[in-house]
């Protein structure tokens, strides 16, 4: 088959692009697509010579490169065992005399390959790439039969990571054929310096002794280096060095890549490999008079705004259906202002790493963990696989760190229980000899890759041994609790401290960084369920930026997965609505990830008296020199909604001299609170000389004014009716929450209130009556209809156990693209006077009062929920009746979408049912 014919056929197969854009040859054939398949649950086929079985012995087909457990494979069988693959292939290289290689992106776990009945080779390990030279058995002018046996029995020693979300059984990355000349370049590792010096270490395999020329040509010929080499038969290592004039450095802001080709020209043929490199340096350094280090990129501090990426897809599991979806993953992280990602306990597919290189996203890449004891078998399997992973991914400039272990998983001997975070109650089972093995792995990784930061173990049990990064994990909800925790960690972080280390080991001056954080596990009774992230996220990031020592964080996580709902996005990539833009015009998540940031050193919300004066402390946090030496403008505004009118209570601005890395105090703000009941928001903006916004931030206040609404309290009379004081209701499901400040009715029904108006001695004539209330739809959850149940998080949750999230007592779905609307009618004495569309049953940062009045930090009660402000005016013909009767029946009637009413201490607006008479 010609190269052109193969290109035509790729449109019909999944993942048709070349799998390794970091190391690409032009003469190849993609073997993704339909293969014959036979499942062998007991592993009997090897003894029965299945490798020689005819086509009709295979009873099904499978779509490569998808795991046989995944839906996209067409098999969808989540069972252990062996899978047999068979395919007939016709293909010959373009150049006569070429070698033919059969290449596999990854196969889980043990693999044997036969070509035309001859055993071509074996491989063990679920994540590494491998290849076999099949030239001797390949029929260039005929039909070839390729048979693959992949065995996956989930042995304790296997490096598996969190495959329980979706098992990567069998072939799960692309398979392809590739032609090479008799002498070829097996690999080249690039090491770069900021002055443009590039050292390239090439491994060349030669069929015989011969002279050759090695050519490096990049950036359309702007970078070119040639050298003559004398090849010996077998493996040759050639170290080349050349300079790039005026080097363009790689960074997330400017992901400059030097793209081009390596060419090995010899009498036996010409090997041309398309590849690239980025010029960048990762390190750590002390700045000023500090006795601790920061992480540096290209010699400058960088604040690492990161997220944990489980790299899981709903239908392909850990194999993305298309290249575009891998690109979009990187885009979606960049879109919200993140500059790095931690790929969680698995190496990433090379094409996704390519997009991180291309679009500019730093990568912290984990090694996959095993779940059994750290015995000799497990250690040997781990070491082999880690070696393959680092070798394969060495050239990606995006990767700045290797994480060798996670949360002590696989490092405890005979643990009595498998806790979700490694079972910190059993630290003694992390034996001293295992700690020393971990140290040896750290030092081994440093010896083979000195260009990156190496972490021994990303810990939740404070059990580092030796590491380039002093990281830790925490999952805590509650402002005071998060603040106190960060104070403790930073105060205990200093040279010679034994905090966060184990076995008599102590800290040096390694950079302090969080490598997992969030609020999902910090909630009792089964975690936070599926709930609002936005409120917690803002104050947590604000607290991070208070601390000069902290170099960054990893938020758990990028997207929801099957039983974790704490992502920025839903599993399908759809948006969650954080709501910041309605509290601070123009604000998004990007503002919280800005390298130049203004910390508001205050609680996210506090209760305060109307008219009170107070001072708010501010800090400057800078980890970029973009604005250093400039005068920036700090603008602030205290505003609130006075029912249907937005009011600015206070505002101001001042110049700020912006200079120097790190955290320093700014002059505090002096504020005066509004004179009426309000949820007031202090919004701050930092702008540059051109008026461009550098960052935004906010806090809120619940302003108490004794029930006074509006600027003129003498204009008529106001009556507040508690939302839970209804006289009757007719909903299929009804309950009150948030300490009696919220009433909910599920499905169609109504709330009925008996309202008494001011008598004539208080208000002699009632001319107008307005009814104000905050209402939302009611999305019924399983716990609302069947009762709440708690499911404790354990290892089973990582191995695919259902979270049963709608039973979780803390679940209240965060606002997202999926809406659950309703409609409410307002009736006075049975006569309809108004109708309102309620778009959703939302919960996010706009539900200030529902967050502020949470009774406990470690258990959520409909947190962040809020509604929409509704105003119904009584028509004149009814006003006359109300003026005479001074009482009426108020009926709020909802359709099948249900109804939620928010009182004074719940939702977004500080009102009960408010009846205003004039």
PDB file of C-alpha atoms in Angstrom, residues 554-667:
ATOM      1  CA  UNK A 554      -2.918  22.212  42.602  1.00  0.00           C
ATOM      2  CA  UNK A 555      -6.696  22.406  42.801  1.00  0.00           C
ATOM      3  CA  UNK A 556      -8.602  19.139  42.720  1.00  0.00           C
ATOM      4  CA  UNK A 557      -9.648  19.145  39.949  1.00  0.00           C
ATOM      5  CA  UNK A 558      -9.863  20.131  36.279  1.00  0.00           C
ATOM      6  CA  UNK A 559     -13.045  18.238  35.365  1.00  0.00           C
ATOM      7  CA  UNK A 560     -15.498  16.152  37.341  1.00  0.00           C
ATOM      8  CA  UNK A 561     -14.971  12.425  37.117  1.00  0.00           C
ATOM      9  CA  UNK A 562     -17.371   9.578  37.777  1.00  0.00           C
ATOM     10  CA  UNK A 563     -17.567  10.051  41.533  1.00  0.00           C
ATOM     11  CA  UNK A 564     -15.739  13.332  42.137  1.00  0.00           C
ATOM     12  CA  UNK A 565     -17.681  16.515  41.358  1.00  0.00           C
ATOM     13  CA  UNK A 566     -15.157  19.157  42.279  1.00  0.00           C
ATOM     14  CA  UNK A 567     -14.024  20.193  38.797  1.00  0.00           C
ATOM     15  CA  UNK A 568     -13.940  23.589  37.134  1.00  0.00           C
ATOM     16  CA  UNK A 569     -15.869  21.864  34.357  1.00  0.00           C
ATOM     17  CA  UNK A 570     -18.309  19.005  34.109  1.00  0.00           C
ATOM     18  CA  UNK A 571     -17.034  15.673  32.799  1.00  0.00           C
ATOM     19  CA  UNK A 572     -18.254  16.517  29.308  1.00  0.00           C
ATOM     20  CA  UNK A 573     -16.336  19.811  29.358  1.00  0.00           C
ATOM     21  CA  UNK A 574     -19.419  21.994  29.847  1.00  0.00           C
ATOM     22  CA  UNK A 575     -19.090  25.064  32.043  1.00  0.00           C
ATOM     23  CA  UNK A 576     -19.870  25.560  35.670  1.00  0.00           C
ATOM     24  CA  UNK A 577     -21.006  29.086  36.535  1.00  0.00           C
ATOM     25  CA  UNK A 578     -18.913  30.623  39.305  1.00  0.00           C
ATOM     26  CA  UNK A 579     -20.949  33.841  39.382  1.00  0.00           C
ATOM     27  CA  UNK A 580     -18.073  36.225  40.067  1.00  0.00           C
ATOM     28  CA  UNK A 581     -19.006  38.508  37.172  1.00  0.00           C
ATOM     29  CA  UNK A 582     -22.254  39.550  38.879  1.00  0.00           C
ATOM     30  CA  UNK A 583     -20.457  40.426  42.099  1.00  0.00           C
ATOM     31  CA  UNK A 584     -17.582  42.215  40.373  1.00  0.00           C
ATOM     32  CA  UNK A 585     -18.264  43.321  36.783  1.00  0.00           C
ATOM     33  CA  UNK A 586     -15.949  41.485  34.392  1.00  0.00           C
ATOM     34  CA  UNK A 587     -14.451  39.160  37.005  1.00  0.00           C
ATOM     35  CA  UNK A 588     -13.659  35.569  36.035  1.00  0.00           C
ATOM     36  CA  UNK A 589     -11.499  32.757  37.367  1.00  0.00           C
ATOM     37  CA  UNK A 590      -8.587  34.319  35.483  1.00  0.00           C
ATOM     38  CA  UNK A 591      -8.493  37.158  38.004  1.00  0.00           C
ATOM     39  CA  UNK A 592      -7.780  34.709  40.826  1.00  0.00           C
ATOM     40  CA  UNK A 593      -4.923  33.218  38.779  1.00  0.00           C
ATOM     41  CA  UNK A 594      -3.233  36.502  37.920  1.00  0.00           C
ATOM     42  CA  UNK A 595       0.525  36.598  38.621  1.00  0.00           C
ATOM     43  CA  UNK A 596       0.002  40.109  40.026  1.00  0.00           C
ATOM     44  CA  UNK A 597      -2.737  39.940  42.615  1.00  0.00           C
ATOM     45  CA  UNK A 598      -4.244  42.055  45.397  1.00  0.00           C
ATOM     46  CA  UNK A 599      -5.052  40.091  48.548  1.00  0.00           C
ATOM     47  CA  UNK A 600      -7.997  41.246  50.646  1.00  0.00           C
ATOM     48  CA  UNK A 601      -6.874  40.198  54.105  1.00  0.00           C
ATOM     49  CA  UNK A 602     -10.358  39.691  55.508  1.00  0.00           C
ATOM     50  CA  UNK A 603     -13.086  37.036  55.796  1.00  0.00           C
ATOM     51  CA  UNK A 604     -15.169  36.340  52.687  1.00  0.00           C
ATOM     52  CA  UNK A 605     -18.216  37.790  54.411  1.00  0.00           C
ATOM     53  CA  UNK A 606     -18.976  39.343  57.775  1.00  0.00           C
ATOM     54  CA  UNK A 607     -22.106  40.641  59.511  1.00  0.00           C
ATOM     55  CA  UNK A 608     -21.873  44.352  60.252  1.00  0.00           C
ATOM     56  CA  UNK A 609     -24.122  47.209  61.378  1.00  0.00           C
ATOM     57  CA  UNK A 610     -25.492  49.710  58.891  1.00  0.00           C
ATOM     58  CA  UNK A 611     -23.400  52.866  58.684  1.00  0.00           C
ATOM     59  CA  UNK A 612     -20.421  51.266  60.417  1.00  0.00           C
ATOM     60  CA  UNK A 613     -16.913  52.364  59.522  1.00  0.00           C
ATOM     61  CA  UNK A 614     -14.081  49.893  59.208  1.00  0.00           C
ATOM     62  CA  UNK A 615     -10.628  49.353  57.746  1.00  0.00           C
ATOM     63  CA  UNK A 616      -9.797  46.523  55.310  1.00  0.00           C
ATOM     64  CA  UNK A 617      -6.200  45.336  54.984  1.00  0.00           C
ATOM     65  CA  UNK A 618      -4.694  44.689  51.545  1.00  0.00           C
ATOM     66  CA  UNK A 619      -1.542  42.947  50.337  1.00  0.00           C
ATOM     67  CA  UNK A 620       0.282  43.030  47.015  1.00  0.00           C
ATOM     68  CA  UNK A 621       1.326  39.612  45.703  1.00  0.00           C
ATOM     69  CA  UNK A 622       3.567  39.685  42.636  1.00  0.00           C
ATOM     70  CA  UNK A 623       5.221  36.764  40.859  1.00  0.00           C
ATOM     71  CA  UNK A 624       5.830  38.469  37.530  1.00  0.00           C
ATOM     72  CA  UNK A 625       8.054  41.398  36.638  1.00  0.00           C
ATOM     73  CA  UNK A 626       5.733  42.568  33.866  1.00  0.00           C
ATOM     74  CA  UNK A 627       4.565  45.609  35.871  1.00  0.00           C
ATOM     75  CA  UNK A 628       7.593  46.099  38.097  1.00  0.00           C
ATOM     76  CA  UNK A 629       8.732  49.701  38.201  1.00  0.00           C
ATOM     77  CA  UNK A 630       5.296  50.923  37.102  1.00  0.00           C
ATOM     78  CA  UNK A 631       2.595  52.868  38.880  1.00  0.00           C
ATOM     79  CA  UNK A 632      -0.627  50.887  38.897  1.00  0.00           C
ATOM     80  CA  UNK A 633      -4.086  52.089  39.880  1.00  0.00           C
ATOM     81  CA  UNK A 634      -6.031  50.492  42.713  1.00  0.00           C
ATOM     82  CA  UNK A 635      -9.766  51.112  42.295  1.00  0.00           C
ATOM     83  CA  UNK A 636     -12.424  50.031  44.762  1.00  0.00           C
ATOM     84  CA  UNK A 637     -16.180  50.198  45.056  1.00  0.00           C
ATOM     85  CA  UNK A 638     -18.636  49.179  47.759  1.00  0.00           C
ATOM     86  CA  UNK A 639     -22.000  48.480  46.123  1.00  0.00           C
ATOM     87  CA  UNK A 640     -25.249  46.641  46.778  1.00  0.00           C
ATOM     88  CA  UNK A 641     -28.727  46.051  45.387  1.00  0.00           C
ATOM     89  CA  UNK A 642     -31.340  48.194  47.096  1.00  0.00           C
ATOM     90  CA  UNK A 643     -34.139  45.958  45.901  1.00  0.00           C
ATOM     91  CA  UNK A 644     -34.296  46.735  42.174  1.00  0.00           C
ATOM     92  CA  UNK A 645     -31.634  49.444  42.150  1.00  0.00           C
ATOM     93  CA  UNK A 646     -27.854  49.022  42.204  1.00  0.00           C
ATOM     94  CA  UNK A 647     -26.363  51.535  44.642  1.00  0.00           C
ATOM     95  CA  UNK A 648     -22.739  52.569  45.143  1.00  0.00           C
ATOM     96  CA  UNK A 649     -22.218  53.211  48.838  1.00  0.00           C
ATOM     97  CA  UNK A 650     -18.528  54.118  48.693  1.00  0.00           C
ATOM     98  CA  UNK A 651     -15.738  54.208  46.130  1.00  0.00           C
ATOM     99  CA  UNK A 652     -12.212  55.444  45.619  1.00  0.00           C
ATOM    100  CA  UNK A 653      -8.896  54.929  43.886  1.00  0.00           C
ATOM    101  CA  UNK A 654      -5.220  55.533  44.434  1.00  0.00           C
ATOM    102  CA  UNK A 655      -1.873  54.960  42.773  1.00  0.00           C
ATOM    103  CA  UNK A 656       0.254  52.013  43.820  1.00  0.00           C
ATOM    104  CA  UNK A 657       3.975  51.694  43.147  1.00  0.00           C
ATOM    105  CA  UNK A 658       4.290  48.126  41.877  1.00  0.00           C
ATOM    106  CA  UNK A 659       7.739  46.659  42.282  1.00  0.00           C
ATOM    107  CA  UNK A 660       9.467  43.542  43.530  1.00  0.00           C
ATOM    108  CA  UNK A 661       8.566  39.858  43.741  1.00  0.00           C
ATOM    109  CA  UNK A 662       6.652  38.396  46.656  1.00  0.00           C
ATOM    110  CA  UNK A 663       4.067  39.633  49.144  1.00  0.00           C
ATOM    111  CA  UNK A 664       4.036  43.051  50.794  1.00  0.00           C
ATOM    112  CA  UNK A 665       1.419  45.174  52.586  1.00  0.00           C
ATOM    113  CA  UNK A 666      -0.555  47.918  50.885  1.00  0.00           C
ATOM    114  CA  UNK A 667      -2.299  50.789  52.628  1.00  0.00           C
TER     115      UNK A 667
END
